[in-house]
Structures are given as C-alpha cells and as structure tokens.
PDB file of C-alpha atoms in Angstrom:
ATOM      1  CA  MET B 226     291.071 102.235 227.285  1.00 61.00           C
ATOM      2  CA  SER B 227     293.592  99.714 225.843  1.00 86.00           C
ATOM      3  CA  ILE B 228     296.775  98.848 226.818  1.00 95.00           C
ATOM      4  CA  PRO B 229     299.604  99.426 224.282  1.00 97.00           C
ATOM      5  CA  LYS B 230     301.308  96.235 223.443  1.00 98.00           C
ATOM      6  CA  VAL B 231     304.989  96.247 223.798  1.00 98.00           C
ATOM      7  CA  THR B 232     307.699  93.509 222.242  1.00 98.00           C
ATOM      8  CA  ILE B 233     310.454  93.569 223.926  1.00 98.00           C
ATOM      9  CA  ILE B 234     313.362  92.553 221.860  1.00 98.00           C
ATOM     10  CA  THR B 235     316.620  91.195 223.307  1.00 98.00           C
ATOM     11  CA  LEU B 236     320.103  90.103 221.249  1.00 97.00           C
ATOM     12  CA  ASN B 237     322.398  87.120 222.216  1.00 97.00           C
ATOM     13  CA  TRP B 238     325.044  85.578 220.916  1.00 96.00           C
ATOM     14  CA  ASN B 239     326.795  82.724 222.851  1.00 95.00           C
ATOM     15  CA  GLY B 240     325.789  84.413 225.899  1.00 93.00           C
ATOM     16  CA  LYS B 241     323.717  82.324 227.859  1.00 93.00           C
ATOM     17  CA  LYS B 242     324.975  83.524 231.610  1.00 93.00           C
ATOM     18  CA  ASP B 243     324.068  87.155 230.634  1.00 94.00           C
ATOM     19  CA  THR B 244     320.993  86.334 228.901  1.00 96.00           C
ATOM     20  CA  ILE B 245     319.323  84.529 231.302  1.00 96.00           C
ATOM     21  CA  GLU B 246     319.794  86.693 233.681  1.00 96.00           C
ATOM     22  CA  CYS B 247     318.054  89.290 231.866  1.00 97.00           C
ATOM     23  CA  LEU B 248     315.077  86.957 230.807  1.00 97.00           C
ATOM     24  CA  GLU B 249     314.634  86.004 234.585  1.00 96.00           C
ATOM     25  CA  SER B 250     314.396  90.370 235.173  1.00 97.00           C
ATOM     26  CA  LEU B 251     311.710  90.006 232.448  1.00 97.00           C
ATOM     27  CA  LYS B 252     309.644  87.741 234.218  1.00 95.00           C
ATOM     28  CA  GLN B 253     309.055  90.141 237.036  1.00 96.00           C
ATOM     29  CA  VAL B 254     307.864  92.677 234.712  1.00 98.00           C
ATOM     30  CA  THR B 255     304.353  94.088 236.018  1.00 98.00           C
ATOM     31  CA  TYR B 256     303.225  95.576 232.769  1.00 98.00           C
ATOM     32  CA  PRO B 257     300.453  93.708 231.908  1.00 97.00           C
ATOM     33  CA  ASN B 258     300.699  93.707 228.089  1.00 98.00           C
ATOM     34  CA  TYR B 259     304.121  92.649 226.957  1.00 98.00           C
ATOM     35  CA  GLU B 260     306.042  89.322 224.921  1.00 98.00           C
ATOM     36  CA  ILE B 261     309.687  88.717 225.080  1.00 98.00           C
ATOM     37  CA  LEU B 262     311.036  88.310 221.268  1.00 98.00           C
ATOM     38  CA  LEU B 263     314.712  86.479 221.879  1.00 98.00           C
ATOM     39  CA  VAL B 264     317.003  87.061 218.820  1.00 98.00           C
ATOM     40  CA  ASP B 265     319.538  84.406 218.561  1.00 97.00           C
ATOM     41  CA  ASN B 266     322.388  85.726 216.273  1.00 96.00           C
ATOM     42  CA  GLY B 267     324.025  82.152 215.198  1.00 95.00           C
ATOM     43  CA  SER B 268     325.139  81.219 218.612  1.00 96.00           C
ATOM     44  CA  THR B 269     327.035  77.775 219.060  1.00 95.00           C
ATOM     45  CA  ASP B 270     327.188  77.480 222.689  1.00 94.00           C
ATOM     46  CA  GLY B 271     323.110  75.867 222.326  1.00 93.00           C
ATOM     47  CA  SER B 272     321.893  78.982 223.979  1.00 92.00           C
ATOM     48  CA  ALA B 273     318.964  78.783 221.151  1.00 92.00           C
ATOM     49  CA  GLU B 274     318.397  74.936 222.833  1.00 95.00           C
ATOM     50  CA  LEU B 275     318.404  76.470 226.002  1.00 96.00           C
ATOM     51  CA  PHE B 276     316.229  79.274 225.973  1.00 96.00           C
ATOM     52  CA  ARG B 277     313.460  77.309 223.847  1.00 95.00           C
ATOM     53  CA  GLU B 278     313.582  74.262 226.895  1.00 95.00           C
ATOM     54  CA  HIS B 279     313.953  76.757 230.014  1.00 96.00           C
ATOM     55  CA  TYR B 280     311.175  79.605 228.787  1.00 96.00           C
ATOM     56  CA  PRO B 281     308.520  78.389 226.514  1.00 93.00           C
ATOM     57  CA  GLY B 282     306.715  81.624 227.036  1.00 93.00           C
ATOM     58  CA  ILE B 283     309.222  84.008 224.700  1.00 96.00           C
ATOM     59  CA  LYS B 284     309.198  83.930 220.982  1.00 97.00           C
ATOM     60  CA  ILE B 285     312.625  83.154 219.306  1.00 97.00           C
ATOM     61  CA  VAL B 286     314.012  84.025 216.077  1.00 97.00           C
ATOM     62  CA  GLU B 287     317.128  81.774 214.862  1.00 96.00           C
ATOM     63  CA  ASN B 288     319.320  83.644 212.427  1.00 96.00           C
ATOM     64  CA  GLU B 289     321.486  81.170 210.866  1.00 95.00           C
ATOM     65  CA  LYS B 290     324.903  83.648 211.702  1.00 95.00           C
ATOM     66  CA  ASN B 291     325.833  86.621 213.840  1.00 95.00           C
ATOM     67  CA  LEU B 292     324.028  89.783 211.715  1.00 96.00           C
ATOM     68  CA  GLY B 293     325.577  92.287 214.709  1.00 94.00           C
ATOM     69  CA  PHE B 294     323.378  94.028 216.791  1.00 94.00           C
ATOM     70  CA  THR B 295     321.581  96.042 214.109  1.00 94.00           C
ATOM     71  CA  GLY B 296     320.779  93.055 211.545  1.00 96.00           C
ATOM     72  CA  GLY B 297     319.371  91.190 214.640  1.00 96.00           C
ATOM     73  CA  CYS B 298     317.634  94.348 216.023  1.00 96.00           C
ATOM     74  CA  ASN B 299     315.919  94.523 212.417  1.00 95.00           C
ATOM     75  CA  ILE B 300     315.420  90.993 212.352  1.00 97.00           C
ATOM     76  CA  GLY B 301     313.320  91.126 215.546  1.00 97.00           C
ATOM     77  CA  ILE B 302     311.400  94.775 214.850  1.00 96.00           C
ATOM     78  CA  LYS B 303     309.995  93.432 211.867  1.00 96.00           C
ATOM     79  CA  LYS B 304     308.768  90.206 213.829  1.00 97.00           C
ATOM     80  CA  ALA B 305     307.696  92.930 216.703  1.00 97.00           C
ATOM     81  CA  ILE B 306     305.746  94.791 213.973  1.00 96.00           C
ATOM     82  CA  SER B 307     304.262  92.008 211.470  1.00 95.00           C
ATOM     83  CA  ASP B 308     303.087  90.782 215.591  1.00 96.00           C
ATOM     84  CA  GLY B 309     301.041  93.808 216.329  1.00 96.00           C
ATOM     85  CA  ALA B 310     303.480  95.613 218.342  1.00 97.00           C
ATOM     86  CA  ASP B 311     302.524  98.939 219.239  1.00 96.00           C
ATOM     87  CA  TYR B 312     305.787  99.764 221.262  1.00 98.00           C
ATOM     88  CA  ILE B 313     309.235  98.160 220.403  1.00 98.00           C
ATOM     89  CA  LEU B 314     311.637  97.797 223.517  1.00 98.00           C
ATOM     90  CA  LEU B 315     314.768  97.182 222.324  1.00 98.00           C
ATOM     91  CA  LEU B 316     317.010  95.837 225.496  1.00 98.00           C
ATOM     92  CA  ASN B 317     320.688  94.336 225.666  1.00 96.00           C
ATOM     93  CA  ASN B 318     321.115  91.067 226.991  1.00 96.00           C
ATOM     94  CA  ASP B 319     323.012  91.970 230.123  1.00 95.00           C
ATOM     95  CA  VAL B 320     320.784  94.660 231.684  1.00 95.00           C
ATOM     96  CA  ALA B 321     318.511  93.253 234.587  1.00 95.00           C
ATOM     97  CA  VAL B 322     315.358  95.353 234.469  1.00 96.00           C
ATOM     98  CA  GLU B 323     313.383  96.968 237.732  1.00 95.00           C
ATOM     99  CA  PRO B 324     309.856  95.319 237.699  1.00 97.00           C
ATOM    100  CA  ASP B 325     308.099  98.351 237.015  1.00 96.00           C
ATOM    101  CA  PHE B 326     310.174  99.919 234.585  1.00 96.00           C
ATOM    102  CA  LEU B 327     308.040  99.377 231.607  1.00 97.00           C
ATOM    103  CA  ASP B 328     305.031 100.802 233.187  1.00 97.00           C
ATOM    104  CA  GLU B 329     306.718 103.966 233.800  1.00 95.00           C
ATOM    105  CA  LEU B 330     308.136 104.048 230.092  1.00 96.00           C
ATOM    106  CA  ILE B 331     304.470 103.590 229.047  1.00 96.00           C
ATOM    107  CA  SER B 332     303.123 105.809 231.021  1.00 95.00           C
ATOM    108  CA  VAL B 333     304.969 108.565 229.875  1.00 94.00           C
ATOM    109  CA  ALA B 334     304.884 107.655 226.131  1.00 94.00           C
ATOM    110  CA  LYS B 335     300.927 108.348 226.286  1.00 92.00           C
ATOM    111  CA  LYS B 336     301.214 111.527 227.935  1.00 91.00           C
ATOM    112  CA  ASN B 337     302.395 113.010 224.998  1.00 88.00           C
ATOM    113  CA  GLU B 338     301.470 111.133 221.858  1.00 86.00           C
ATOM    114  CA  ASN B 339     304.557 113.294 219.939  1.00 89.00           C
ATOM    115  CA  ILE B 340     307.302 110.971 222.022  1.00 92.00           C
ATOM    116  CA  GLY B 341     308.526 108.650 219.490  1.00 93.00           C
ATOM    117  CA  ILE B 342     311.832 107.440 221.586  1.00 95.00           C
ATOM    118  CA  LEU B 343     312.203 106.711 225.417  1.00 96.00           C
ATOM    119  CA  GLY B 344     315.294 106.186 227.187  1.00 95.00           C
ATOM    120  CA  THR B 345     315.735 104.655 230.447  1.00 93.00           C
ATOM    121  CA  LYS B 346     318.242 105.421 233.289  1.00 93.00           C
ATOM    122  CA  ILE B 347     320.704 103.057 233.181  1.00 93.00           C
ATOM    123  CA  ASN B 348     322.650 101.965 236.732  1.00 92.00           C
ATOM    124  CA  TYR B 349     326.076 100.282 236.447  1.00 93.00           C
ATOM    125  CA  TYR B 350     325.496  96.347 237.270  1.00 89.00           C
ATOM    126  CA  ASP B 351     328.351  96.414 240.136  1.00 90.00           C
ATOM    127  CA  ALA B 352     327.477  99.825 241.492  1.00 90.00           C
ATOM    128  CA  THR B 353     323.499 100.523 241.528  1.00 89.00           C
ATOM    129  CA  ASP B 354     323.710 103.558 243.076  1.00 93.00           C
ATOM    130  CA  GLN B 355     326.310 104.935 240.169  1.00 94.00           C
ATOM    131  CA  ILE B 356     324.708 106.001 236.531  1.00 94.00           C
ATOM    132  CA  TRP B 357     326.261 104.914 233.278  1.00 95.00           C
ATOM    133  CA  ALA B 358     323.891 107.020 231.556  1.00 94.00           C
ATOM    134  CA  ALA B 359     320.590 109.130 231.616  1.00 92.00           C
ATOM    135  CA  GLY B 360     319.898 110.033 228.816  1.00 92.00           C
ATOM    136  CA  GLY B 361     322.702 111.874 226.213  1.00 93.00           C
ATOM    137  CA  PHE B 362     323.502 115.384 225.016  1.00 94.00           C
ATOM    138  CA  ILE B 363     325.378 117.092 221.882  1.00 95.00           C
ATOM    139  CA  ASN B 364     327.173 119.889 222.245  1.00 94.00           C
ATOM    140  CA  TYR B 365     327.756 120.952 218.302  1.00 94.00           C
ATOM    141  CA  TRP B 366     330.120 123.784 219.381  1.00 95.00           C
ATOM    142  CA  ILE B 367     332.284 121.742 220.897  1.00 95.00           C
ATOM    143  CA  CYS B 368     331.898 118.337 219.140  1.00 93.00           C
ATOM    144  CA  LEU B 369     331.073 116.831 222.693  1.00 93.00           C
ATOM    145  CA  VAL B 370     328.816 113.432 223.176  1.00 95.00           C
ATOM    146  CA  ALA B 371     328.199 112.518 226.403  1.00 94.00           C
ATOM    147  CA  TYR B 372     325.853 110.590 228.638  1.00 94.00           C
ATOM    148  CA  HIS B 373     324.070 112.985 231.441  1.00 93.00           C
ATOM    149  CA  GLY B 374     325.006 111.677 234.748  1.00 92.00           C
ATOM    150  CA  MET B 375     328.060 109.368 233.700  1.00 94.00           C
ATOM    151  CA  ASP B 376     330.118 108.054 236.404  1.00 93.00           C
ATOM    152  CA  LYS B 377     327.875 110.341 239.174  1.00 95.00           C
ATOM    153  CA  ARG B 378     325.864 108.666 242.129  1.00 95.00           C
ATOM    154  CA  ASP B 379     322.359 108.283 241.720  1.00 93.00           C
ATOM    155  CA  THR B 380     320.555 110.811 243.008  1.00 92.00           C
ATOM    156  CA  GLU B 381     316.708 112.060 242.598  1.00 90.00           C
ATOM    157  CA  LYS B 382     318.135 114.661 240.105  1.00 90.00           C
ATOM    158  CA  TYR B 383     318.123 111.349 237.681  1.00 89.00           C
ATOM    159  CA  SER B 384     315.157 110.097 237.957  1.00 88.00           C
ATOM    160  CA  ARG B 385     313.237 113.240 236.574  1.00 88.00           C
ATOM    161  CA  GLU B 386     311.431 112.832 233.128  1.00 90.00           C
ATOM    162  CA  LYS B 387     313.625 115.238 230.647  1.00 90.00           C
ATOM    163  CA  ASP B 388     313.880 115.933 226.971  1.00 92.00           C
ATOM    164  CA  VAL B 389     317.611 114.457 225.855  1.00 93.00           C
ATOM    165  CA  ASP B 390     319.325 114.673 222.793  1.00 93.00           C
ATOM    166  CA  PHE B 391     319.911 110.651 222.195  1.00 94.00           C
ATOM    167  CA  VAL B 392     319.136 107.757 224.522  1.00 94.00           C
ATOM    168  CA  SER B 393     321.300 104.269 224.883  1.00 93.00           C
ATOM    169  CA  GLY B 394     320.414 101.374 222.359  1.00 91.00           C
ATOM    170  CA  CYS B 395     321.123  99.675 225.624  1.00 94.00           C
ATOM    171  CA  ALA B 396     317.151 100.225 226.905  1.00 96.00           C
ATOM    172  CA  MET B 397     315.188 102.396 224.367  1.00 96.00           C
ATOM    173  CA  LEU B 398     311.348 102.116 224.250  1.00 98.00           C
ATOM    174  CA  ILE B 399     310.042 103.404 219.787  1.00 97.00           C
ATOM    175  CA  LYS B 400     307.072 103.842 218.886  1.00 96.00           C
ATOM    176  CA  ALA B 401     306.044 100.761 216.265  1.00 95.00           C
ATOM    177  CA  GLY B 402     304.889 103.909 213.563  1.00 91.00           C
ATOM    178  CA  LEU B 403     307.958 105.345 213.629  1.00 92.00           C
ATOM    179  CA  PHE B 404     309.326 102.370 211.246  1.00 88.00           C
ATOM    180  CA  GLN B 405     305.989 101.905 209.879  1.00 72.00           C
ATOM    181  CA  LYS B 406     305.858 105.970 208.673  1.00 60.00           C
ATOM    182  CA  ASN B 407     309.508 105.931 207.654  1.00 57.00           C
ATOM    183  CA  ARG B 408     309.576 102.371 205.446  1.00 56.00           C
ATOM    184  CA  LEU B 409     312.159 100.814 208.005  1.00 50.00           C
ATOM    185  CA  THR B 410     310.276  98.031 207.703  1.00 47.00           C
ATOM    186  CA  GLY B 411     310.307  97.229 203.920  1.00 48.00           C
TER     187      GLY B 411
END
C-alpha cells in the first residue's frame, strides 16, 4: 500500500522568528512522505533568503507582494497539486507541531475515504494544557459559531475523533482531490 504524499504549506510575511520555530518543529515530523512548501508573501525582512540558506530541503515560492492568506494559500495549493500531493496541510507559521501529528491525521483520513478535510486540536502556545480550538460548531437557531473546548483545560475528552461543523484554517488537512473535483485549481 502506498503512503500518501502530504505537502505542508505555510505562509510567511516578515515573520522569520515564528516561521523558523514552525520549520524546526516540522523537521521532527515522523510521517515518512511529506514535503514543506513555504510561500513567502513578499517579505522585505530577508526571510526568503534566510530560509533558502538554512532550510535547503524545503520548497520556497516567493510572491512579489503580500497576497494575503487566501492568495498565498492558493498559490501554494496549485504548486502542491502540480507536484503530485495527495493531501495538503495548511499550517499557520506561528504553529509548532508534535512529531506524530501528521501520522495521526493521515491515519484518520485513510479510515474513511469520504473525509475531505480534517482539523487538529490546537492548544495555546504559552499554555499548552489549555485548548484554543478542537473543531467548531454552528448553532443556526441562535446564530452562534464557536470552537469546541475554547479556553478549557485539555483533557482526554478533546483528544477523540469527532465530526465537527468546521475546522480552523490554522492547521487543516485537505484531500487534494477536493480541489481538482471542484476545479479550484484552474
């Protein structure tokens, strides 16, 4: 059985410090078939040069100007798909990951071929035992949109797989076929 290829896309815009920490955590990932695609959104602080020099194993796309989150992600997604990614992980540059996080995500994705998008539990950086988001829910009756577990202490309750109404774009795994099926890469 083949191991799906994952392209991890992270955006940078004049954020060397955060991005370096993110890249360092990604170097520890245990999943065997992934690549890192850094999209630099027109940084003027020498970020792209620094990343090319210190991280020769990653792919870098340099935009001439800041295209924002969606514009930068779209550039990265098109590149990932053209390079044969099976899954695309959008990951904010201010995130530090656990080494096995990608193994866990792909394991869940492979259990059910109908899963198109998965999210992760996200804890606060300075309070790692406190949850920022564990998926989201929408209550249409009272017009409420919120995250599960927000500001709660991290317990086993928030480490279980569950269906949610939405996931944070902070760390989102997407089956590449969704983009192709919906012609979002044209």
